[in-house]
Amino acid sequence: MILTASQALWLLPPVLPICLYVAWNDMRAMKIPNWSVIALVVVFAVFGLIAFGIQDWAWRWSHLAVMLVIGIVANAAGAMGAGDAKFIAAAAPFVALGDAVMVMYILAGCTLAGFVVHRIARHSPIRRMVPDWESWTTGKRFPMGLPLGTTLICYLAWPIVFG
């Protein structure tokens, strides 16, 4: 893993509440608000500079641009929601290029786990606690903010937990 524990310690605390909000709000309303995506970009702009240094920080902005273009194309093709595409683009600078494969594995695991937990919760007493969540009644649609936010949290926590 290229991300160090020191870098992760700078990034995880400000990223964690944003990702938790994105996961919660996507389940509640099936939307990832623009302000949360902007907040993630601002966190990278400030804390990324401290964590990575100017040269690495500057290059990582290209990750945002590349993933935004890919996300726009995927959204236009109907493969993902616009909020998902924007969140992925905003999260991309946090991920070292050399860690991209690992992040894909984390995303796969978080997507599978999130889907299973969400579907079980939809048919459990938990649903009575939050009956107005839009994600309960969207048919086959799934709130990807849940695994996307969880993936970024797991990636940033990994070097802190596992060294």
GROMACS .gro file of N, CA and C in nm:
model
  489
    1MET      N    1   0.085  -0.117   0.000
    1MET     CA    2   0.000   0.000   0.000
    1MET      C    3   0.089   0.123   0.000
    2ILE      N    4   0.056   0.218  -0.084
    2ILE     CA    5   0.134   0.340  -0.097
    2ILE      C    6   0.095   0.443   0.008
    3LEU      N    7  -0.032   0.451   0.041
    3LEU     CA    8  -0.079   0.545   0.143
    3LEU      C    9  -0.017   0.508   0.278
    4THR      N   10   0.043   0.606   0.344
    4THR     CA   11   0.106   0.579   0.473
    4THR      C   12   0.008   0.610   0.587
    5ALA      N   13   0.040   0.557   0.705
    5ALA     CA   14  -0.043   0.583   0.822
    5ALA      C   15  -0.043   0.732   0.855
    6SER      N   16   0.069   0.797   0.838
    6SER     CA   17   0.076   0.941   0.866
    6SER      C   18  -0.017   1.020   0.773
    7GLN      N   19  -0.014   0.987   0.645
    7GLN     CA   20  -0.103   1.053   0.549
    7GLN      C   21  -0.249   1.025   0.584
    8ALA      N   22  -0.278   0.900   0.614
    8ALA     CA   23  -0.415   0.862   0.648
    8ALA      C   24  -0.464   0.934   0.772
    9LEU      N   25  -0.377   0.954   0.870
    9LEU     CA   26  -0.416   1.025   0.992
    9LEU      C   27  -0.452   1.171   0.966
   10TRP      N   28  -0.392   1.230   0.865
   10TRP     CA   29  -0.430   1.366   0.826
   10TRP      C   30  -0.564   1.369   0.755
   11LEU      N   31  -0.592   1.264   0.677
   11LEU     CA   32  -0.709   1.266   0.588
   11LEU      C   33  -0.835   1.205   0.647
   12LEU      N   34  -0.822   1.097   0.722
   12LEU     CA   35  -0.941   1.027   0.770
   12LEU      C   36  -1.032   1.111   0.859
   13PRO      N   37  -0.981   1.185   0.958
   13PRO     CA   38  -1.074   1.260   1.044
   13PRO      C   39  -1.167   1.358   0.970
   14PRO      N   40  -1.119   1.438   0.875
   14PRO     CA   41  -1.214   1.526   0.806
   14PRO      C   42  -1.299   1.454   0.699
   15VAL      N   43  -1.250   1.342   0.646
   15VAL     CA   44  -1.324   1.268   0.543
   15VAL      C   45  -1.436   1.184   0.604
   16LEU      N   46  -1.413   1.129   0.722
   16LEU     CA   47  -1.507   1.037   0.785
   16LEU      C   48  -1.650   1.093   0.797
   17PRO      N   49  -1.671   1.212   0.853
   17PRO     CA   50  -1.809   1.259   0.863
   17PRO      C   51  -1.875   1.285   0.728
   18ILE      N   52  -1.798   1.326   0.630
   18ILE     CA   53  -1.854   1.349   0.496
   18ILE      C   54  -1.901   1.216   0.437
   19CYS      N   55  -1.818   1.115   0.445
   19CYS     CA   56  -1.853   0.984   0.389
   19CYS      C   57  -1.972   0.922   0.462
   20LEU      N   58  -1.977   0.936   0.594
   20LEU     CA   59  -2.092   0.884   0.669
   20LEU      C   60  -2.220   0.956   0.629
   21TYR      N   61  -2.211   1.087   0.610
   21TYR     CA   62  -2.328   1.163   0.566
   21TYR      C   63  -2.372   1.120   0.427
   22VAL      N   64  -2.277   1.102   0.337
   22VAL     CA   65  -2.309   1.060   0.200
   22VAL      C   66  -2.381   0.926   0.202
   23ALA      N   67  -2.330   0.831   0.279
   23ALA     CA   68  -2.393   0.698   0.288
   23ALA      C   69  -2.535   0.710   0.344
   24TRP      N   70  -2.550   0.783   0.453
   24TRP     CA   71  -2.681   0.799   0.517
   24TRP      C   72  -2.780   0.871   0.424
   25ASN      N   73  -2.735   0.982   0.364
   25ASN     CA   74  -2.827   1.061   0.281
   25ASN      C   75  -2.866   0.986   0.153
   26ASP      N   76  -2.775   0.908   0.098
   26ASP     CA   77  -2.809   0.832  -0.022
   26ASP      C   78  -2.913   0.724   0.011
   27MET      N   79  -2.902   0.665   0.128
   27MET     CA   80  -3.005   0.568   0.168
   27MET      C   81  -3.138   0.639   0.196
   28ARG      N   82  -3.130   0.756   0.256
   28ARG     CA   83  -3.250   0.830   0.293
   28ARG      C   84  -3.322   0.887   0.171
   29ALA      N   85  -3.249   0.952   0.082
   29ALA     CA   86  -3.310   1.027  -0.027
   29ALA      C   87  -3.265   0.984  -0.166
   30MET      N   88  -3.176   0.886  -0.175
   30MET     CA   89  -3.121   0.843  -0.304
   30MET      C   90  -3.053   0.960  -0.378
   31LYS      N   91  -2.985   1.043  -0.299
   31LYS     CA   92  -2.913   1.158  -0.356
   31LYS      C   93  -2.783   1.179  -0.278
   32ILE      N   94  -2.680   1.217  -0.351
   32ILE     CA   95  -2.555   1.261  -0.290
   32ILE      C   96  -2.548   1.411  -0.316
   33PRO      N   97  -2.565   1.492  -0.212
   33PRO     CA   98  -2.571   1.638  -0.232
   33PRO      C   99  -2.439   1.696  -0.284
   34ASN      N  100  -2.452   1.796  -0.369
   34ASN     CA  101  -2.334   1.861  -0.425
   34ASN      C  102  -2.243   1.917  -0.317
   35TRP      N  103  -2.302   1.972  -0.209
   35TRP     CA  104  -2.218   2.034  -0.105
   35TRP      C  105  -2.126   1.930  -0.041
   36SER      N  106  -2.170   1.804  -0.032
   36SER     CA  107  -2.086   1.701   0.029
   36SER      C  108  -1.969   1.665  -0.063
   37VAL      N  109  -1.993   1.669  -0.192
   37VAL     CA  110  -1.886   1.644  -0.289
   37VAL      C  111  -1.787   1.760  -0.287
   38ILE      N  112  -1.838   1.881  -0.282
   38ILE     CA  113  -1.751   2.000  -0.274
   38ILE      C  114  -1.670   1.996  -0.145
   39ALA      N  115  -1.733   1.957  -0.035
   39ALA     CA  116  -1.662   1.947   0.094
   39ALA      C  117  -1.546   1.848   0.083
   40LEU      N  118  -1.567   1.737   0.015
   40LEU     CA  119  -1.461   1.638  -0.002
   40LEU      C  120  -1.345   1.696  -0.083
   41VAL      N  121  -1.377   1.773  -0.185
   41VAL     CA  122  -1.272   1.838  -0.266
   41VAL      C  123  -1.196   1.941  -0.182
   42VAL      N  124  -1.267   2.016  -0.100
   42VAL     CA  125  -1.202   2.115  -0.013
   42VAL      C  126  -1.111   2.046   0.088
   43VAL      N  127  -1.157   1.934   0.144
   43VAL     CA  128  -1.073   1.859   0.237
   43VAL      C  129  -0.945   1.815   0.168
   44PHE      N  130  -0.955   1.765   0.045
   44PHE     CA  131  -0.834   1.726  -0.027
   44PHE      C  132  -0.746   1.848  -0.053
   45ALA      N  133  -0.806   1.959  -0.091
   45ALA     CA  134  -0.728   2.080  -0.121
   45ALA      C  135  -0.645   2.124  -0.001
   46VAL      N  136  -0.702   2.116   0.117
   46VAL     CA  137  -0.633   2.163   0.238
   46VAL      C  138  -0.546   2.053   0.299
   47PHE      N  139  -0.610   1.942   0.337
   47PHE     CA  140  -0.538   1.837   0.409
   47PHE      C  141  -0.451   1.752   0.317
   48GLY      N  142  -0.489   1.740   0.190
   48GLY     CA  143  -0.406   1.666   0.095
   48GLY      C  144  -0.271   1.732   0.075
   49LEU      N  145  -0.270   1.864   0.074
   49LEU     CA  146  -0.144   1.938   0.059
   49LEU      C  147  -0.052   1.908   0.177
   50ILE      N  148  -0.108   1.903   0.297
   50ILE     CA  149  -0.030   1.873   0.417
   50ILE      C  150   0.018   1.727   0.413
   51ALA      N  151  -0.072   1.637   0.377
   51ALA     CA  152  -0.042   1.493   0.381
   51ALA      C  153   0.057   1.449   0.273
   52PHE      N  154   0.044   1.504   0.153
   52PHE     CA  155   0.120   1.452   0.040
   52PHE      C  156   0.237   1.538  -0.006
   53GLY      N  157   0.238   1.662   0.030
   53GLY     CA  158   0.339   1.752  -0.024
   53GLY      C  159   0.293   1.805  -0.159
   54ILE      N  160   0.350   1.914  -0.200
   54ILE     CA  161   0.297   1.988  -0.316
   54ILE      C  162   0.303   1.910  -0.447
   55GLN      N  163   0.411   1.838  -0.473
   55GLN     CA  164   0.422   1.771  -0.603
   55GLN      C  165   0.320   1.658  -0.617
   56ASP      N  166   0.315   1.568  -0.520
   56ASP     CA  167   0.219   1.457  -0.525
   56ASP      C  168   0.076   1.511  -0.521
   57TRP      N  169   0.052   1.610  -0.437
   57TRP     CA  170  -0.079   1.673  -0.425
   57TRP      C  171  -0.124   1.729  -0.560
   58ALA      N  172  -0.036   1.800  -0.627
   58ALA     CA  173  -0.071   1.861  -0.757
   58ALA      C  174  -0.104   1.754  -0.861
   59TRP      N  175  -0.026   1.646  -0.866
   59TRP     CA  176  -0.052   1.540  -0.963
   59TRP      C  177  -0.184   1.468  -0.936
   60ARG      N  178  -0.221   1.456  -0.809
   60ARG     CA  179  -0.343   1.385  -0.775
   60ARG      C  180  -0.470   1.456  -0.822
   61TRP      N  181  -0.461   1.584  -0.853
   61TRP     CA  182  -0.578   1.654  -0.908
   61TRP      C  183  -0.617   1.594  -1.044
   62SER      N  184  -0.519   1.537  -1.114
   62SER     CA  185  -0.551   1.474  -1.243
   62SER      C  186  -0.642   1.353  -1.221
   63HIS      N  187  -0.634   1.286  -1.106
   63HIS     CA  188  -0.724   1.174  -1.076
   63HIS      C  189  -0.869   1.222  -1.076
   64LEU      N  190  -0.891   1.339  -1.017
   64LEU     CA  191  -1.027   1.395  -1.014
   64LEU      C  192  -1.077   1.419  -1.157
   65ALA      N  193  -0.994   1.481  -1.239
   65ALA     CA  194  -1.035   1.513  -1.376
   65ALA      C  195  -1.066   1.387  -1.457
   66VAL      N  196  -0.979   1.289  -1.449
   66VAL     CA  197  -0.998   1.164  -1.525
   66VAL      C  198  -1.125   1.093  -1.480
   67MET      N  199  -1.143   1.081  -1.349
   67MET     CA  200  -1.260   1.009  -1.298
   67MET      C  201  -1.389   1.087  -1.323
   68LEU      N  202  -1.381   1.218  -1.328
   68LEU     CA  203  -1.500   1.297  -1.360
   68LEU      C  204  -1.544   1.271  -1.504
   69VAL      N  205  -1.451   1.267  -1.597
   69VAL     CA  206  -1.484   1.239  -1.737
   69VAL      C  207  -1.543   1.098  -1.749
   70ILE      N  208  -1.479   1.000  -1.685
   70ILE     CA  209  -1.531   0.863  -1.689
   70ILE      C  210  -1.671   0.858  -1.628
   71GLY      N  211  -1.691   0.927  -1.516
   71GLY     CA  212  -1.820   0.931  -1.450
   71GLY      C  213  -1.929   0.996  -1.533
   72ILE      N  214  -1.895   1.102  -1.604
   72ILE     CA  215  -1.991   1.169  -1.691
   72ILE      C  216  -2.036   1.074  -1.803
   73VAL      N  217  -1.940   1.003  -1.859
   73VAL     CA  218  -1.973   0.906  -1.965
   73VAL      C  219  -2.060   0.793  -1.908
   74ALA      N  220  -2.022   0.742  -1.791
   74ALA     CA  221  -2.100   0.634  -1.728
   74ALA      C  222  -2.241   0.681  -1.693
   75ASN      N  223  -2.254   0.804  -1.646
   75ASN     CA  224  -2.385   0.859  -1.615
   75ASN      C  225  -2.468   0.876  -1.742
   76ALA      N  226  -2.406   0.925  -1.847
   76ALA     CA  227  -2.478   0.943  -1.974
   76ALA      C  228  -2.525   0.810  -2.031
   77ALA      N  229  -2.448   0.704  -2.003
   77ALA     CA  230  -2.484   0.570  -2.050
   77ALA      C  231  -2.587   0.503  -1.958
   78GLY      N  232  -2.619   0.569  -1.847
   78GLY     CA  233  -2.716   0.513  -1.754
   78GLY      C  234  -2.658   0.412  -1.658
   79ALA      N  235  -2.525   0.404  -1.649
   79ALA     CA  236  -2.460   0.305  -1.564
   79ALA      C  237  -2.450   0.347  -1.418
   80MET      N  238  -2.460   0.477  -1.392
   80MET     CA  239  -2.454   0.526  -1.254
   80MET      C  240  -2.520   0.662  -1.245
   81GLY      N  241  -2.554   0.699  -1.122
   81GLY     CA  242  -2.615   0.829  -1.099
   81GLY      C  243  -2.511   0.939  -1.104
   82ALA      N  244  -2.557   1.061  -1.125
   82ALA     CA  245  -2.467   1.176  -1.133
   82ALA      C  246  -2.397   1.200  -1.000
   83GLY      N  247  -2.468   1.183  -0.889
   83GLY     CA  248  -2.407   1.201  -0.758
   83GLY      C  249  -2.296   1.101  -0.734
   84ASP      N  250  -2.319   0.977  -0.775
   84ASP     CA  251  -2.215   0.873  -0.762
   84ASP      C  252  -2.092   0.911  -0.842
   85ALA      N  253  -2.113   0.957  -0.965
   85ALA     CA  254  -2.001   0.996  -1.051
   85ALA      C  255  -1.923   1.112  -0.991
   86LYS      N  256  -1.994   1.211  -0.936
   86LYS     CA  257  -1.926   1.326  -0.875
   86LYS      C  258  -1.851   1.284  -0.749
   87PHE      N  259  -1.910   1.195  -0.669
   87PHE     CA  260  -1.842   1.150  -0.547
   87PHE      C  261  -1.715   1.074  -0.582
   88ILE      N  262  -1.723   0.985  -0.679
   88ILE     CA  263  -1.605   0.909  -0.721
   88ILE      C  264  -1.494   1.005  -0.766
   89ALA      N  265  -1.530   1.106  -0.843
   89ALA     CA  266  -1.431   1.203  -0.889
   89ALA      C  267  -1.369   1.279  -0.772
   90ALA      N  268  -1.452   1.319  -0.675
   90ALA     CA  269  -1.401   1.393  -0.559
   90ALA      C  270  -1.314   1.306  -0.470
   91ALA      N  271  -1.343   1.177  -0.464
   91ALA     CA  272  -1.266   1.084  -0.382
   91ALA      C  273  -1.136   1.041  -0.450
   92ALA      N  274  -1.131   1.049  -0.581
   92ALA     CA  275  -1.016   0.997  -0.656
   92ALA      C  276  -0.881   1.054  -0.615
   93PRO      N  277  -0.868   1.184  -0.586
   93PRO     CA  278  -0.735   1.234  -0.547
   93PRO      C  279  -0.680   1.175  -0.417
   94PHE      N  280  -0.767   1.122  -0.333
   94PHE     CA  281  -0.721   1.062  -0.208
   94PHE      C  282  -0.650   0.929  -0.232
   95VAL      N  283  -0.674   0.869  -0.348
   95VAL     CA  284  -0.624   0.734  -0.377
   95VAL      C  285  -0.497   0.743  -0.461
   96ALA      N  286  -0.391   0.681  -0.411
   96ALA     CA  287  -0.267   0.671  -0.487
   96ALA      C  288  -0.289   0.581  -0.608
   97LEU      N  289  -0.232   0.616  -0.720
   97LEU     CA  290  -0.250   0.537  -0.841
   97LEU      C  291  -0.208   0.392  -0.819
   98GLY      N  292  -0.103   0.370  -0.743
   98GLY     CA  293  -0.057   0.234  -0.714
   98GLY      C  294  -0.150   0.154  -0.624
   99ASP      N  295  -0.243   0.223  -0.559
   99ASP     CA  296  -0.341   0.157  -0.473
   99ASP      C  297  -0.475   0.135  -0.542
  100ALA      N  298  -0.485   0.170  -0.669
  100ALA     CA  299  -0.614   0.164  -0.740
  100ALA      C  300  -0.673   0.024  -0.743
  101VAL      N  301  -0.592  -0.077  -0.765
  101VAL     CA  302  -0.644  -0.215  -0.768
  101VAL      C  303  -0.697  -0.254  -0.631
  102MET      N  304  -0.623  -0.220  -0.527
  102MET     CA  305  -0.669  -0.251  -0.392
  102MET      C  306  -0.801  -0.181  -0.363
  103VAL      N  307  -0.814  -0.057  -0.405
  103VAL     CA  308  -0.939   0.017  -0.383
  103VAL      C  309  -1.054  -0.049  -0.459
  104MET      N  310  -1.028  -0.104  -0.575
  104MET     CA  311  -1.133  -0.175  -0.648
  104MET      C  312  -1.179  -0.299  -0.571
  105TYR      N  313  -1.085  -0.369  -0.509
  105TYR     CA  314  -1.122  -0.484  -0.425
  105TYR      C  315  -1.204  -0.440  -0.303
  106ILE      N  316  -1.160  -0.330  -0.241
  106ILE     CA  317  -1.235  -0.277  -0.127
  106ILE      C  318  -1.375  -0.237  -0.172
  107LEU      N  319  -1.385  -0.171  -0.287
  107LEU     CA  320  -1.516  -0.129  -0.339
  107LEU      C  321  -1.604  -0.250  -0.367
  108ALA      N  322  -1.547  -0.354  -0.425
  108ALA     CA  323  -1.625  -0.475  -0.452
  108ALA      C  324  -1.679  -0.534  -0.323
  109GLY      N  325  -1.594  -0.546  -0.222
  109GLY     CA  326  -1.638  -0.599  -0.093
  109GLY      C  327  -1.742  -0.511  -0.026
  110CYS      N  328  -1.719  -0.380  -0.029
  110CYS     CA  329  -1.814  -0.286   0.033
  110CYS      C  330  -1.947  -0.285  -0.042
  111THR      N  331  -1.944  -0.299  -0.173
  111THR     CA  332  -2.067  -0.302  -0.251
  111THR      C  333  -2.147  -0.428  -0.220
  112LEU      N  334  -2.080  -0.541  -0.219
  112LEU     CA  335  -2.148  -0.667  -0.187
  112LEU      C  336  -2.205  -0.663  -0.045
  113ALA      N  337  -2.123  -0.624   0.052
  113ALA     CA  338  -2.169  -0.618   0.191
  113ALA      C  339  -2.282  -0.515   0.207
  114GLY      N  340  -2.265  -0.399   0.146
  114GLY     CA  341  -2.368  -0.295   0.156
  114GLY      C  342  -2.499  -0.339   0.096
  115PHE      N  343  -2.492  -0.406  -0.018
  115PHE     CA  344  -2.614  -0.453  -0.084
  115PHE      C  345  -2.687  -0.555   0.005
  116VAL      N  346  -2.612  -0.651   0.056
  116VAL     CA  347  -2.672  -0.756   0.140
  116VAL      C  348  -2.733  -0.695   0.266
  117VAL      N  349  -2.657  -0.611   0.334
  117VAL     CA  350  -2.707  -0.549   0.458
  117VAL      C  351  -2.829  -0.461   0.430
  118HIS      N  352  -2.823  -0.385   0.322
  118HIS     CA  353  -2.936  -0.298   0.288
  118HIS      C  354  -3.062  -0.379   0.257
  119ARG      N  355  -3.047  -0.486   0.181
  119ARG     CA  356  -3.163  -0.568   0.146
  119ARG      C  357  -3.219  -0.641   0.268
  120ILE      N  358  -3.132  -0.688   0.356
  120ILE     CA  359  -3.179  -0.751   0.480
  120ILE      C  360  -3.251  -0.647   0.566
  121ALA      N  361  -3.192  -0.529   0.581
  121ALA     CA  362  -3.253  -0.424   0.663
  121ALA      C  363  -3.388  -0.381   0.607
  122ARG      N  364  -3.401  -0.383   0.475
  122ARG     CA  365  -3.526  -0.344   0.411
  122ARG      C  366  -3.641  -0.436   0.450
  123HIS      N  367  -3.609  -0.559   0.484
  123HIS     CA  368  -3.712  -0.657   0.522
  123HIS      C  369  -3.707  -0.690   0.670
  124SER      N  370  -3.652  -0.600   0.750
  124SER     CA  371  -3.638  -0.626   0.893
  124SER      C  372  -3.706  -0.516   0.975
  125PRO      N  373  -3.709  -0.529   1.105
  125PRO     CA  374  -3.767  -0.424   1.190
  125PRO      C  375  -3.694  -0.290   1.181
  126ILE      N  376  -3.572  -0.290   1.131
  126ILE     CA  377  -3.497  -0.165   1.113
  126ILE      C  378  -3.576  -0.069   1.024
  127ARG      N  379  -3.644  -0.123   0.927
  127ARG     CA  380  -3.720  -0.040   0.835
  127ARG      C  381  -3.824   0.046   0.907
  128ARG      N  382  -3.882  -0.006   1.015
  128ARG     CA  383  -3.981   0.071   1.091
  128ARG      C  384  -3.919   0.193   1.159
  129MET      N  385  -3.789   0.187   1.185
  129MET     CA  386  -3.720   0.300   1.248
  129MET      C  387  -3.704   0.418   1.152
  130VAL      N  388  -3.690   0.388   1.025
  130VAL     CA  389  -3.673   0.492   0.922
  130VAL      C  390  -3.762   0.456   0.802
  131PRO      N  391  -3.894   0.459   0.820
  131PRO     CA  392  -3.984   0.412   0.715
  131PRO      C  393  -3.987   0.500   0.591
  132ASP      N  394  -3.941   0.623   0.603
  132ASP     CA  395  -3.950   0.716   0.490
  132ASP      C  396  -3.826   0.716   0.401
  133TRP      N  397  -3.729   0.629   0.427
  133TRP     CA  398  -3.613   0.624   0.341
  133TRP      C  399  -3.654   0.582   0.200
  134GLU      N  400  -3.613   0.661   0.106
  134GLU     CA  401  -3.648   0.635  -0.034
  134GLU      C  402  -3.585   0.506  -0.086
  135SER      N  403  -3.470   0.469  -0.034
  135SER     CA  404  -3.401   0.349  -0.086
  135SER      C  405  -3.475   0.220  -0.057
  136TRP      N  406  -3.571   0.222   0.035
  136TRP     CA  407  -3.649   0.101   0.062
  136TRP      C  408  -3.741   0.066  -0.055
  137THR      N  409  -3.783   0.167  -0.130
  137THR     CA  410  -3.888   0.146  -0.231
  137THR      C  411  -3.843   0.176  -0.374
  138THR      N  412  -3.716   0.172  -0.400
  138THR     CA  413  -3.667   0.209  -0.533
  138THR      C  414  -3.651   0.090  -0.627
  139GLY      N  415  -3.705  -0.023  -0.589
  139GLY     CA  416  -3.695  -0.140  -0.675
  139GLY      C  417  -3.554  -0.192  -0.681
  140LYS      N  418  -3.502  -0.203  -0.801
  140LYS     CA  419  -3.368  -0.258  -0.820
  140LYS      C  420  -3.257  -0.156  -0.795
  141ARG      N  421  -3.293  -0.029  -0.789
  141ARG     CA  422  -3.190   0.074  -0.766
  141ARG      C  423  -3.131   0.058  -0.626
  142PHE      N  424  -3.004   0.091  -0.614
  142PHE     CA  425  -2.932   0.074  -0.488
  142PHE      C  426  -2.856   0.202  -0.456
  143PRO      N  427  -2.857   0.246  -0.329
  143PRO     CA  428  -2.785   0.369  -0.292
  143PRO      C  429  -2.634   0.347  -0.287
  144MET      N  430  -2.567   0.372  -0.397
  144MET     CA  431  -2.423   0.347  -0.406
  144MET      C  432  -2.340   0.438  -0.315
  145GLY      N  433  -2.400   0.544  -0.262
  145GLY     CA  434  -2.328   0.627  -0.167
  145GLY      C  435  -2.283   0.546  -0.046
  146LEU      N  436  -2.359   0.442  -0.011
  146LEU     CA  437  -2.323   0.356   0.102
  146LEU      C  438  -2.189   0.286   0.077
  147PRO      N  439  -2.172   0.209  -0.029
  147PRO     CA  440  -2.041   0.145  -0.050
  147PRO      C  441  -1.931   0.243  -0.094
  148LEU      N  442  -1.967   0.349  -0.163
  148LEU     CA  443  -1.864   0.445  -0.204
  148LEU      C  444  -1.803   0.515  -0.083
  149GLY      N  445  -1.888   0.563   0.006
  149GLY     CA  446  -1.838   0.627   0.127
  149GLY      C  447  -1.761   0.530   0.215
  150THR      N  448  -1.813   0.409   0.227
  150THR     CA  449  -1.747   0.306   0.308
  150THR      C  450  -1.612   0.268   0.249
  151THR      N  451  -1.603   0.264   0.119
  151THR     CA  452  -1.477   0.231   0.053
  151THR      C  453  -1.369   0.334   0.085
  152LEU      N  454  -1.402   0.462   0.075
  152LEU     CA  455  -1.302   0.565   0.104
  152LEU      C  456  -1.261   0.560   0.252
  153ILE      N  457  -1.357   0.536   0.340
  153ILE     CA  458  -1.324   0.523   0.483
  153ILE      C  459  -1.230   0.404   0.504
  154CYS      N  460  -1.263   0.289   0.447
  154CYS     CA  461  -1.180   0.170   0.463
  154CYS      C  462  -1.040   0.190   0.407
  155TYR      N  463  -1.031   0.252   0.291
  155TYR     CA  464  -0.900   0.277   0.230
  155TYR      C  465  -0.814   0.365   0.319
  156LEU      N  466  -0.873   0.472   0.371
  156LEU     CA  467  -0.796   0.564   0.456
  156LEU      C  468  -0.765   0.502   0.593
  157ALA      N  469  -0.851   0.415   0.641
  157ALA     CA  470  -0.827   0.352   0.772
  157ALA      C  471  -0.727   0.238   0.764
  158TRP      N  472  -0.712   0.176   0.648
  158TRP     CA  473  -0.630   0.057   0.632
  158TRP      C  474  -0.488   0.074   0.688
  159PRO      N  475  -0.411   0.177   0.646
  159PRO     CA  476  -0.275   0.187   0.698
  159PRO      C  477  -0.267   0.223   0.847
  160ILE      N  478  -0.372   0.282   0.900
  160ILE     CA  479  -0.376   0.314   1.042
  160ILE      C  480  -0.399   0.185   1.122
  161VAL      N  481  -0.490   0.104   1.075
  161VAL     CA  482  -0.527  -0.018   1.147
  161VAL      C  483  -0.424  -0.129   1.126
  162PHE      N  484  -0.381  -0.147   1.002
  162PHE     CA  485  -0.296  -0.260   0.968
  162PHE      C  486  -0.149  -0.223   0.949
  163GLY      N  487  -0.121  -0.093   0.957
  163GLY     CA  488   0.018  -0.044   0.951
  163GLY      C  489   0.084  -0.073   0.823
   0.00000   0.00000   0.00000
